[in-house]
């Protein structure tokens, strides 16, 4: 399931839904991303997440489909917020449930890595020096690339 | 052709969305960028370094050599930073 | 933090506590293990988790200390239940929070892999053929071994 | 010496906990297992295959050659299956 929304979400309830009524789920793996109050050595008062709505859902659906294709999963979930967020606020939740622990954990890791490089979101940080667009990190490309290398037959 | 700009490309171009009809010689994304750049001002600035410009055609990531037509939705944006 | 208890736990509240009041947390990674209704081709009516209380806390504290030593973490959490549990019930929650996504995800993965091979818990499944002790899986040893290989100077 | 048994080792030995005083010749975990095995009945069954018996001395995983003394707490159990 995919949700792109301005509102916060309830992590406990969302994770519960990934296994509710499905007694073949043995594990639920999740990652929650939060706004930090620092970026490098600069304090962050808030950040605004801009996105490309028509593309966001398409991109996230593709990432989710890829995870479901690669691992034996019972369910997946991606929730991503947009708009103005403050330090401590939740930005994103990705989760995967499976009969098998390794599948749930790896798929969850894959979801967040690919989301970081494929989903059209951009962050504008409010710093003491004014608004500052967050630069894409090389580390994120590298993290996403790992999943390509793991399955060389399916280069993206 | 519907064109969208996001993040600092939007700020530099000074527009978030526009509908244009480029000449027939504009056949690929690279052609479109070159043509836009010549419109000057903010466009020149937005497309000053195409190495940091990402493109989607009809909401799919594409390369600079991707063909385009007037029915397409073309989006320009910096590398994504969500999550 | 480590808790070994018969009672269920509230995943949302526990995960919230891993970042609450700490604005340098950028990510919280977690894994929840649940009782399945099948083991191989046998139906499971329930399982009873036996453990060695004096050792459990020691073993979990060691696993947690090892994670804190290997990754730059803000907090870690291990909750493990014992006693009789039914399909769909939560067994275990491990979680890690960090400024950095990769650290949180890897540490969480490490916590569950090591817990599976180091913490003194045993599962007795109630099947149609009677009580059946769950066999340790070679896959679990292999999964835990991965973390030894990653840091060959610290063979355990 | 306090001895604990868990899971199917407890069921086979027929005891979950006991305090024993083995002779001085019992210096290591392996010695203790051998001595226990000779007590017969359930013990023989519990320790029939030491390849599947794990040991902790004072709540720490140890090998069969680990030394033991009367002040120790020694636990026998199958490979763990938590999580």
CSV table of C-alpha atoms in Angstrom, one decimal:
chain,number,residue,atom,x,y,z
A,1,UNK,CA,0.0,0.0,0.0
A,2,UNK,CA,1.1,3.5,-0.8
A,3,UNK,CA,0.1,6.8,0.8
A,4,UNK,CA,1.4,10.3,0.1
A,5,UNK,CA,0.0,12.8,2.6
A,6,UNK,CA,0.6,16.0,4.5
A,7,UNK,CA,-0.7,14.4,7.8
A,8,UNK,CA,1.3,12.4,10.3
A,9,UNK,CA,0.6,8.7,10.6
A,10,UNK,CA,0.3,6.2,13.5
A,11,UNK,CA,3.3,3.8,13.2
A,12,UNK,CA,1.9,1.2,15.6
A,13,UNK,CA,-1.5,1.0,13.8
A,14,UNK,CA,0.2,0.9,10.4
A,15,UNK,CA,2.5,-1.9,11.3
A,16,UNK,CA,-0.3,-3.9,12.9
A,17,UNK,CA,-2.2,-3.7,9.6
A,18,UNK,CA,0.7,-5.4,7.9
A,19,UNK,CA,0.0,-8.7,9.7
A,20,UNK,CA,-3.6,-8.3,10.9
A,21,UNK,CA,-5.7,-11.3,9.9
A,22,UNK,CA,-2.7,-13.0,8.2
A,23,UNK,CA,-1.3,-15.8,10.3
A,24,UNK,CA,1.4,-16.6,7.9
A,25,UNK,CA,3.3,-13.5,8.7
A,26,UNK,CA,6.4,-14.3,10.8
A,27,UNK,CA,8.0,-10.9,10.7
A,28,UNK,CA,7.4,-7.2,10.1
A,29,UNK,CA,10.3,-5.0,9.3
A,30,UNK,CA,10.1,-1.2,9.2
A,31,UNK,CA,12.0,2.0,8.9
A,32,UNK,CA,10.8,5.4,10.0
A,33,UNK,CA,12.6,8.5,8.8
A,34,UNK,CA,12.5,11.7,11.0
A,35,UNK,CA,13.5,15.3,10.6
A,36,UNK,CA,16.7,16.1,12.4
A,37,UNK,CA,17.6,19.5,14.0
A,38,UNK,CA,21.0,19.6,12.3
A,39,UNK,CA,22.3,19.1,8.8
A,40,UNK,CA,26.1,19.0,8.9
A,41,UNK,CA,26.9,21.9,11.2
A,42,UNK,CA,23.8,23.9,10.5
A,43,UNK,CA,20.7,24.0,12.7
A,44,UNK,CA,17.5,23.3,10.9
A,45,UNK,CA,14.3,25.0,12.1
A,46,UNK,CA,12.1,23.2,9.7
A,47,UNK,CA,12.0,21.7,6.2
A,48,UNK,CA,9.5,21.7,3.4
A,49,UNK,CA,9.0,18.6,1.3
A,50,UNK,CA,8.0,19.4,-2.3
A,51,UNK,CA,7.0,16.6,-4.6
A,52,UNK,CA,5.6,15.8,-8.0
A,53,UNK,CA,2.3,14.2,-7.2
A,54,UNK,CA,1.5,12.6,-10.5
A,55,UNK,CA,4.9,11.0,-10.6
A,56,UNK,CA,5.3,10.2,-6.9
A,57,UNK,CA,2.5,7.6,-6.8
A,58,UNK,CA,3.8,6.0,-10.1
A,59,UNK,CA,7.4,5.9,-8.8
A,60,UNK,CA,6.4,4.4,-5.4
A,61,UNK,CA,4.1,1.9,-7.0
A,62,UNK,CA,7.0,0.7,-9.1
A,63,UNK,CA,9.3,0.4,-6.1
A,64,UNK,CA,6.7,-1.5,-4.2
A,65,UNK,CA,6.0,-3.8,-7.2
A,66,UNK,CA,9.8,-4.5,-7.5
A,67,UNK,CA,10.0,-5.5,-3.9
A,68,UNK,CA,7.0,-7.8,-4.2
A,69,UNK,CA,8.6,-9.3,-7.2
A,70,UNK,CA,12.0,-9.9,-5.6
A,71,UNK,CA,11.0,-11.2,-2.2
A,72,UNK,CA,8.2,-13.6,-0.9
A,73,UNK,CA,6.2,-10.8,0.9
A,74,UNK,CA,2.8,-10.8,2.5
A,75,UNK,CA,2.4,-7.0,2.4
A,76,UNK,CA,4.4,-3.8,1.9
A,77,UNK,CA,3.7,-0.2,3.0
A,78,UNK,CA,5.1,3.1,2.0
A,79,UNK,CA,3.8,6.3,3.6
A,80,UNK,CA,5.6,9.6,2.6
A,81,UNK,CA,4.6,13.0,3.9
A,82,UNK,CA,5.0,16.4,2.1
A,83,UNK,CA,4.7,20.0,3.2
A,84,UNK,CA,6.4,21.7,6.2
A,85,UNK,CA,7.8,19.5,8.9
A,86,UNK,CA,9.8,20.3,12.0
A,87,UNK,CA,12.6,18.5,13.8
A,88,UNK,CA,11.3,15.3,15.4
A,89,UNK,CA,8.4,15.0,12.8
A,90,UNK,CA,8.1,11.7,10.9
A,91,UNK,CA,8.8,12.0,7.2
A,92,UNK,CA,8.4,8.5,5.9
A,93,UNK,CA,7.5,4.9,6.9
A,94,UNK,CA,8.4,1.9,4.9
A,95,UNK,CA,7.6,-1.6,6.0
A,96,UNK,CA,7.4,-5.2,4.7
A,97,UNK,CA,5.9,-8.3,6.2
A,98,UNK,CA,6.7,-11.9,5.3
A,99,UNK,CA,6.7,-15.4,6.5
A,100,UNK,CA,10.5,-15.1,6.6
A,101,UNK,CA,12.6,-12.7,8.6
A,102,UNK,CA,15.3,-12.2,6.0
A,103,UNK,CA,12.8,-11.4,3.2
A,104,UNK,CA,11.0,-8.8,5.4
A,105,UNK,CA,14.2,-7.1,6.5
A,106,UNK,CA,15.9,-7.0,3.1
A,107,UNK,CA,12.7,-5.8,1.3
A,108,UNK,CA,12.3,-3.0,3.8
A,109,UNK,CA,16.0,-2.0,3.3
A,110,UNK,CA,15.4,-2.0,-0.4
A,111,UNK,CA,12.3,0.0,-0.2
A,112,UNK,CA,13.9,2.9,1.6
A,113,UNK,CA,17.1,2.8,-0.5
A,114,UNK,CA,15.2,2.9,-3.7
A,115,UNK,CA,12.7,5.5,-2.5
A,116,UNK,CA,15.6,7.8,-1.7
A,117,UNK,CA,16.9,7.8,-5.3
A,118,UNK,CA,13.7,7.1,-7.3
A,119,UNK,CA,10.8,9.0,-5.7
A,120,UNK,CA,10.4,12.7,-6.7
A,121,UNK,CA,10.7,14.5,-3.4
A,122,UNK,CA,12.9,17.5,-2.6
A,123,UNK,CA,13.7,19.0,0.8
A,124,UNK,CA,14.1,22.7,1.4
A,125,UNK,CA,15.7,23.3,4.8
A,126,UNK,CA,15.1,26.4,6.9
A,127,UNK,CA,18.6,27.4,8.2
A,128,UNK,CA,19.8,30.5,10.0
A,129,UNK,CA,21.2,31.5,6.5
A,130,UNK,CA,17.8,31.1,4.8
A,131,UNK,CA,16.3,28.4,2.7
A,132,UNK,CA,18.6,25.7,1.4
A,133,UNK,CA,17.8,22.8,-1.0
A,134,UNK,CA,19.2,19.5,0.3
A,135,UNK,CA,21.8,18.0,-2.1
A,136,UNK,CA,21.4,14.4,-3.2
A,137,UNK,CA,23.9,12.3,-1.4
A,138,UNK,CA,26.3,10.1,-3.3
A,139,UNK,CA,25.9,7.6,-0.5
A,140,UNK,CA,22.2,7.2,-1.4
A,141,UNK,CA,23.1,6.3,-5.0
A,142,UNK,CA,25.6,3.8,-3.7
A,143,UNK,CA,23.0,2.3,-1.3
A,144,UNK,CA,20.4,2.0,-4.1
A,145,UNK,CA,23.0,0.6,-6.5
A,146,UNK,CA,23.7,-2.3,-4.1
A,147,UNK,CA,20.3,-3.7,-4.9
A,148,UNK,CA,21.1,-3.6,-8.6
A,149,UNK,CA,24.3,-5.4,-8.1
A,150,UNK,CA,22.6,-8.1,-6.0
A,151,UNK,CA,20.6,-9.1,-9.0
A,152,UNK,CA,22.7,-8.3,-12.1
A,153,UNK,CA,20.2,-9.8,-14.4
A,154,UNK,CA,17.7,-7.0,-13.7
A,155,UNK,CA,19.8,-3.9,-14.2
A,156,UNK,CA,17.5,-0.9,-13.8
B,1,UNK,CA,3.8,20.2,-24.4
B,2,UNK,CA,3.4,20.5,-20.7
B,3,UNK,CA,6.5,21.4,-18.8
B,4,UNK,CA,7.0,21.2,-15.0
B,5,UNK,CA,9.8,22.5,-12.8
B,6,UNK,CA,10.6,21.4,-9.3
B,7,UNK,CA,12.8,22.5,-6.3
B,8,UNK,CA,15.6,24.9,-7.3
B,9,UNK,CA,15.0,24.4,-11.0
B,10,UNK,CA,11.5,25.9,-10.4
B,11,UNK,CA,13.0,28.8,-8.4
B,12,UNK,CA,15.6,29.5,-11.1
B,13,UNK,CA,13.3,29.2,-14.1
B,14,UNK,CA,10.8,31.3,-12.2
B,15,UNK,CA,7.9,29.1,-13.2
B,16,UNK,CA,6.4,25.9,-11.9
B,17,UNK,CA,4.4,24.9,-14.9
B,18,UNK,CA,3.9,26.0,-18.5
B,19,UNK,CA,2.5,24.8,-21.8
B,20,UNK,CA,4.8,25.4,-24.8
B,21,UNK,CA,5.0,24.3,-28.4
B,22,UNK,CA,8.6,24.0,-29.4
B,23,UNK,CA,9.6,23.8,-33.1
B,24,UNK,CA,9.8,20.4,-34.9
B,25,UNK,CA,13.5,20.5,-34.6
B,26,UNK,CA,13.1,19.8,-30.9
B,27,UNK,CA,13.0,16.0,-31.0
B,28,UNK,CA,14.7,14.9,-27.7
B,29,UNK,CA,15.0,16.0,-24.1
B,30,UNK,CA,18.5,17.4,-24.9
B,31,UNK,CA,17.0,19.5,-27.8
B,32,UNK,CA,14.3,20.8,-25.5
B,33,UNK,CA,16.9,21.8,-22.8
B,34,UNK,CA,19.0,23.6,-25.4
B,35,UNK,CA,15.9,25.4,-26.8
B,36,UNK,CA,14.8,26.4,-23.3
B,37,UNK,CA,18.2,27.7,-22.4
B,38,UNK,CA,18.0,30.0,-25.4
B,39,UNK,CA,14.8,31.6,-24.0
B,40,UNK,CA,17.3,33.3,-21.6
B,41,UNK,CA,17.0,34.7,-18.1
B,42,UNK,CA,15.9,32.1,-15.5
B,43,UNK,CA,15.9,29.3,-18.1
B,44,UNK,CA,19.6,29.9,-18.8
B,45,UNK,CA,20.3,29.7,-15.1
B,46,UNK,CA,18.2,26.7,-14.5
B,47,UNK,CA,19.8,24.7,-17.2
B,48,UNK,CA,23.4,26.0,-16.8
B,49,UNK,CA,24.7,22.6,-15.7
B,50,UNK,CA,22.7,19.7,-17.2
B,51,UNK,CA,24.8,17.3,-15.1
B,52,UNK,CA,22.6,18.1,-12.1
B,53,UNK,CA,19.3,18.2,-14.0
B,54,UNK,CA,17.0,15.1,-13.9
B,55,UNK,CA,14.2,14.6,-16.4
B,56,UNK,CA,11.0,12.7,-16.4
B,57,UNK,CA,8.8,12.2,-19.5
B,58,UNK,CA,5.2,11.3,-18.6
B,59,UNK,CA,6.3,10.7,-15.0
B,60,UNK,CA,9.0,8.2,-15.8
B,61,UNK,CA,12.7,8.9,-15.3
B,62,UNK,CA,14.5,9.2,-18.7
B,63,UNK,CA,17.8,10.1,-20.2
B,64,UNK,CA,18.7,13.2,-22.3
B,65,UNK,CA,18.4,11.3,-25.5
B,66,UNK,CA,14.7,10.4,-24.8
B,67,UNK,CA,12.4,11.4,-27.7
B,68,UNK,CA,9.6,13.9,-26.9
B,69,UNK,CA,6.4,15.0,-28.6
B,70,UNK,CA,3.9,17.8,-28.0
B,71,UNK,CA,1.5,15.4,-26.2
B,72,UNK,CA,4.1,14.7,-23.5
B,73,UNK,CA,4.4,16.0,-19.9
B,74,UNK,CA,8.1,16.8,-19.3
B,75,UNK,CA,9.4,17.5,-15.8
B,76,UNK,CA,12.8,19.0,-14.9
B,77,UNK,CA,14.2,18.7,-11.3
B,78,UNK,CA,17.4,18.2,-9.3
B,79,UNK,CA,18.4,14.8,-8.0
B,80,UNK,CA,15.7,13.6,-5.6
B,81,UNK,CA,16.2,13.8,-1.8
B,82,UNK,CA,13.1,12.2,-0.2
B,83,UNK,CA,12.9,9.6,2.5
C,1,UNK,CA,16.9,-1.1,26.7
C,2,UNK,CA,16.1,-4.7,27.3
C,3,UNK,CA,12.8,-6.2,28.5
C,4,UNK,CA,11.9,-9.9,28.9
C,5,UNK,CA,8.3,-10.3,29.7
C,6,UNK,CA,5.2,-12.4,29.4
C,7,UNK,CA,3.0,-9.5,28.4
C,8,UNK,CA,2.4,-8.1,25.0
C,9,UNK,CA,3.9,-4.7,24.1
C,10,UNK,CA,2.8,-1.6,22.2
C,11,UNK,CA,5.0,-1.3,19.1
C,12,UNK,CA,4.0,2.3,18.2
C,13,UNK,CA,4.8,3.6,21.7
C,14,UNK,CA,8.0,1.6,22.0
C,15,UNK,CA,9.3,2.9,18.7
C,16,UNK,CA,8.3,6.5,19.6
C,17,UNK,CA,10.4,6.2,22.7
C,18,UNK,CA,13.5,5.5,20.6
C,19,UNK,CA,13.5,9.0,19.2
C,20,UNK,CA,11.4,11.0,21.7
C,21,UNK,CA,13.2,14.1,22.9
C,22,UNK,CA,16.2,13.4,20.7
C,23,UNK,CA,16.2,15.6,17.6
C,24,UNK,CA,19.4,14.0,16.3
C,25,UNK,CA,17.6,10.8,15.4
C,26,UNK,CA,17.1,10.6,11.6
C,27,UNK,CA,15.8,7.0,11.4
C,28,UNK,CA,14.3,4.2,13.5
C,29,UNK,CA,14.6,0.7,12.2
C,30,UNK,CA,12.6,-2.2,13.7
C,31,UNK,CA,11.7,-5.8,13.4
C,32,UNK,CA,8.7,-7.5,15.0
C,33,UNK,CA,8.6,-11.3,15.1
C,34,UNK,CA,5.2,-13.0,15.2
C,35,UNK,CA,3.9,-16.5,15.8
C,36,UNK,CA,2.8,-18.2,12.6
C,37,UNK,CA,0.0,-20.8,12.3
C,38,UNK,CA,2.2,-23.1,10.2
C,39,UNK,CA,5.6,-24.7,10.6
C,40,UNK,CA,6.6,-26.5,7.5
C,41,UNK,CA,3.4,-28.4,6.6
C,42,UNK,CA,2.1,-28.7,10.2
C,43,UNK,CA,-0.5,-26.4,11.8
C,44,UNK,CA,0.5,-24.7,15.0
C,45,UNK,CA,-2.2,-24.2,17.6
C,46,UNK,CA,0.2,-22.3,20.0
C,47,UNK,CA,3.8,-22.3,21.1
C,48,UNK,CA,5.4,-22.0,24.5
C,49,UNK,CA,8.6,-20.0,24.8
C,50,UNK,CA,10.9,-21.3,27.6
C,51,UNK,CA,13.9,-19.3,28.6
C,52,UNK,CA,16.8,-19.1,31.1
C,53,UNK,CA,16.1,-15.9,32.9
C,54,UNK,CA,19.4,-15.3,34.6
C,55,UNK,CA,21.2,-15.8,31.3
C,56,UNK,CA,18.7,-14.1,29.0
C,57,UNK,CA,19.3,-10.6,30.3
C,58,UNK,CA,23.0,-11.1,30.3
C,59,UNK,CA,23.0,-12.4,26.7
C,60,UNK,CA,20.7,-9.6,25.5
C,61,UNK,CA,22.7,-7.0,27.2
C,62,UNK,CA,25.8,-8.3,25.5
C,63,UNK,CA,24.1,-8.2,22.1
C,64,UNK,CA,22.9,-4.7,22.7
C,65,UNK,CA,26.3,-3.5,23.8
C,66,UNK,CA,27.9,-5.1,20.7
C,67,UNK,CA,25.5,-3.1,18.5
C,68,UNK,CA,26.1,0.1,20.3
C,69,UNK,CA,29.8,-0.5,19.9
C,70,UNK,CA,29.7,-1.2,16.2
C,71,UNK,CA,27.3,1.5,15.0
C,72,UNK,CA,26.7,5.2,15.9
C,73,UNK,CA,23.3,4.6,17.5
C,74,UNK,CA,21.2,6.9,19.6
C,75,UNK,CA,19.2,4.1,21.2
C,76,UNK,CA,18.4,0.4,20.9
C,77,UNK,CA,15.6,-1.8,22.2
C,78,UNK,CA,15.0,-5.5,22.6
C,79,UNK,CA,11.7,-6.8,24.0
C,80,UNK,CA,11.3,-10.6,24.0
C,81,UNK,CA,8.3,-12.4,25.4
C,82,UNK,CA,8.1,-15.8,27.1
C,83,UNK,CA,5.2,-18.2,27.9
C,84,UNK,CA,2.4,-19.4,25.8
C,85,UNK,CA,1.7,-17.5,22.6
C,86,UNK,CA,-0.8,-18.1,19.8
C,87,UNK,CA,-0.6,-17.5,16.0
C,88,UNK,CA,-0.6,-13.8,15.3
C,89,UNK,CA,0.9,-12.9,18.7
C,90,UNK,CA,4.0,-10.8,18.9
C,91,UNK,CA,7.1,-12.6,20.1
C,92,UNK,CA,9.9,-10.1,19.8
C,93,UNK,CA,10.7,-6.5,19.0
C,94,UNK,CA,14.1,-5.2,18.2
C,95,UNK,CA,14.8,-1.6,17.1
C,96,UNK,CA,17.6,0.9,16.7
C,97,UNK,CA,17.7,4.6,16.2
C,98,UNK,CA,20.5,6.7,14.7
C,99,UNK,CA,21.3,9.9,13.0
C,100,UNK,CA,22.0,7.8,9.9
C,101,UNK,CA,19.7,5.4,8.1
C,102,UNK,CA,22.2,2.8,7.3
C,103,UNK,CA,23.4,2.5,10.9
C,104,UNK,CA,19.8,2.1,12.2
C,105,UNK,CA,19.0,-0.6,9.6
C,106,UNK,CA,22.1,-2.6,9.9
C,107,UNK,CA,22.1,-2.5,13.7
C,108,UNK,CA,18.5,-3.7,13.8
C,109,UNK,CA,19.3,-6.5,11.4
C,110,UNK,CA,22.3,-7.5,13.5
C,111,UNK,CA,20.2,-7.4,16.8
C,112,UNK,CA,17.7,-9.9,15.5
C,113,UNK,CA,20.3,-12.2,13.8
C,114,UNK,CA,22.4,-12.4,17.0
C,115,UNK,CA,19.4,-12.7,19.3
C,116,UNK,CA,18.3,-15.8,17.3
C,117,UNK,CA,21.6,-17.6,17.9
C,118,UNK,CA,22.8,-16.2,21.2
C,119,UNK,CA,19.7,-15.6,23.5
C,120,UNK,CA,18.6,-18.7,25.5
C,121,UNK,CA,15.0,-19.1,24.3
C,122,UNK,CA,13.4,-22.3,23.1
C,123,UNK,CA,10.1,-22.9,21.4
C,124,UNK,CA,7.7,-25.8,22.0
C,125,UNK,CA,5.1,-25.9,19.3
C,126,UNK,CA,1.6,-27.4,19.9
C,127,UNK,CA,0.9,-29.4,16.7
C,128,UNK,CA,-1.8,-32.0,15.9
C,129,UNK,CA,0.8,-34.6,16.7
C,130,UNK,CA,1.6,-33.1,20.1
C,131,UNK,CA,4.3,-30.9,21.5
C,132,UNK,CA,7.3,-30.4,19.3
C,133,UNK,CA,10.5,-28.6,20.1
C,134,UNK,CA,11.6,-26.2,17.3
C,135,UNK,CA,14.9,-27.2,15.8
C,136,UNK,CA,17.6,-24.5,15.4
C,137,UNK,CA,17.9,-23.5,11.8
C,138,UNK,CA,21.2,-23.6,10.0
C,139,UNK,CA,20.0,-20.5,8.2
C,140,UNK,CA,20.1,-18.6,11.5
C,141,UNK,CA,23.7,-19.6,12.2
C,142,UNK,CA,24.6,-18.4,8.8
C,143,UNK,CA,22.7,-15.1,9.2
C,144,UNK,CA,24.5,-14.5,12.5
C,145,UNK,CA,27.8,-15.5,11.0
C,146,UNK,CA,27.5,-12.8,8.5
C,147,UNK,CA,28.1,-10.2,11.2
C,148,UNK,CA,31.2,-12.0,12.4
C,149,UNK,CA,32.6,-12.0,8.8
C,150,UNK,CA,31.9,-8.3,8.4
C,151,UNK,CA,34.3,-7.6,11.2
C,152,UNK,CA,36.9,-10.4,11.2
C,153,UNK,CA,39.0,-8.9,14.0
C,154,UNK,CA,36.2,-9.6,16.5
C,155,UNK,CA,35.4,-13.2,16.0
C,156,UNK,CA,32.9,-14.2,18.7
D,1,UNK,CA,27.4,-27.2,41.7
D,2,UNK,CA,24.1,-26.0,40.4
D,3,UNK,CA,22.9,-27.7,37.2
D,4,UNK,CA,20.0,-26.4,35.0
D,5,UNK,CA,18.3,-28.2,32.1
D,6,UNK,CA,16.2,-26.5,29.4
D,7,UNK,CA,13.8,-27.6,26.7
D,8,UNK,CA,14.0,-31.2,25.6
D,9,UNK,CA,17.2,-31.7,27.7
D,10,UNK,CA,15.0,-30.9,30.7
D,11,UNK,CA,12.3,-33.3,29.5
D,12,UNK,CA,14.8,-36.1,28.9
D,13,UNK,CA,16.8,-35.6,32.1
D,14,UNK,CA,13.5,-35.5,34.0
D,15,UNK,CA,14.7,-32.6,36.1
D,16,UNK,CA,15.0,-28.8,35.6
D,17,UNK,CA,17.4,-28.0,38.3
D,18,UNK,CA,19.6,-29.9,40.8
D,19,UNK,CA,22.6,-29.3,43.0
D,20,UNK,CA,25.3,-32.0,42.8
D,21,UNK,CA,28.8,-32.5,44.0
D,22,UNK,CA,30.8,-34.4,41.4
D,23,UNK,CA,34.1,-36.0,42.3
D,24,UNK,CA,37.3,-34.0,41.8
D,25,UNK,CA,38.1,-35.9,38.6
D,26,UNK,CA,35.3,-33.9,37.0
D,27,UNK,CA,37.3,-30.8,35.9
D,28,UNK,CA,35.7,-29.7,32.6
D,29,UNK,CA,32.2,-29.6,31.0
D,30,UNK,CA,33.0,-32.7,29.0
D,31,UNK,CA,33.9,-34.5,32.2
D,32,UNK,CA,30.6,-33.5,33.8
D,33,UNK,CA,28.6,-34.7,30.8
D,34,UNK,CA,30.4,-38.0,30.9
D,35,UNK,CA,29.8,-38.3,34.6
D,36,UNK,CA,26.1,-37.3,34.2
D,37,UNK,CA,25.6,-39.8,31.4
D,38,UNK,CA,26.8,-42.6,33.8
D,39,UNK,CA,24.0,-41.7,36.2
D,40,UNK,CA,21.8,-43.5,33.7
D,41,UNK,CA,18.1,-43.3,32.8
D,42,UNK,CA,17.1,-39.8,31.6
D,43,UNK,CA,20.6,-38.5,31.8
D,44,UNK,CA,21.9,-41.0,29.3
D,45,UNK,CA,19.2,-40.1,27.0
D,46,UNK,CA,19.7,-36.3,27.4
D,47,UNK,CA,23.4,-36.5,26.7
D,48,UNK,CA,23.2,-39.3,24.0
D,49,UNK,CA,24.4,-36.9,21.3
D,50,UNK,CA,26.6,-34.1,22.7
D,51,UNK,CA,26.7,-32.5,19.2
D,52,UNK,CA,23.3,-31.1,19.9
D,53,UNK,CA,23.9,-30.1,23.5
D,54,UNK,CA,24.9,-26.5,24.3
D,55,UNK,CA,26.4,-25.4,27.6
D,56,UNK,CA,26.6,-22.2,29.6
D,57,UNK,CA,28.7,-21.8,32.7
D,58,UNK,CA,27.7,-18.9,34.9
D,59,UNK,CA,25.3,-17.8,32.1
D,60,UNK,CA,28.0,-17.5,29.4
D,61,UNK,CA,28.1,-19.8,26.3
D,62,UNK,CA,31.2,-22.1,26.7
D,63,UNK,CA,32.8,-25.0,24.9
D,64,UNK,CA,33.1,-28.6,26.2
D,65,UNK,CA,36.7,-28.1,27.4
D,66,UNK,CA,35.6,-25.2,29.7
D,67,UNK,CA,36.8,-25.8,33.3
D,68,UNK,CA,34.2,-26.1,36.1
D,69,UNK,CA,34.2,-25.9,39.8
D,70,UNK,CA,31.6,-26.6,42.6
D,71,UNK,CA,30.7,-22.9,42.8
D,72,UNK,CA,29.6,-22.7,39.1
D,73,UNK,CA,26.1,-22.7,37.7
D,74,UNK,CA,26.1,-25.0,34.7
D,75,UNK,CA,23.2,-25.1,32.2
D,76,UNK,CA,22.5,-27.6,29.4
D,77,UNK,CA,20.2,-26.9,26.6
D,78,UNK,CA,19.6,-27.5,22.8
D,79,UNK,CA,20.6,-24.8,20.3
D,80,UNK,CA,18.5,-21.7,21.0
D,81,UNK,CA,15.5,-20.9,18.8
D,82,UNK,CA,14.2,-17.5,20.1
D,83,UNK,CA,13.3,-14.4,18.1
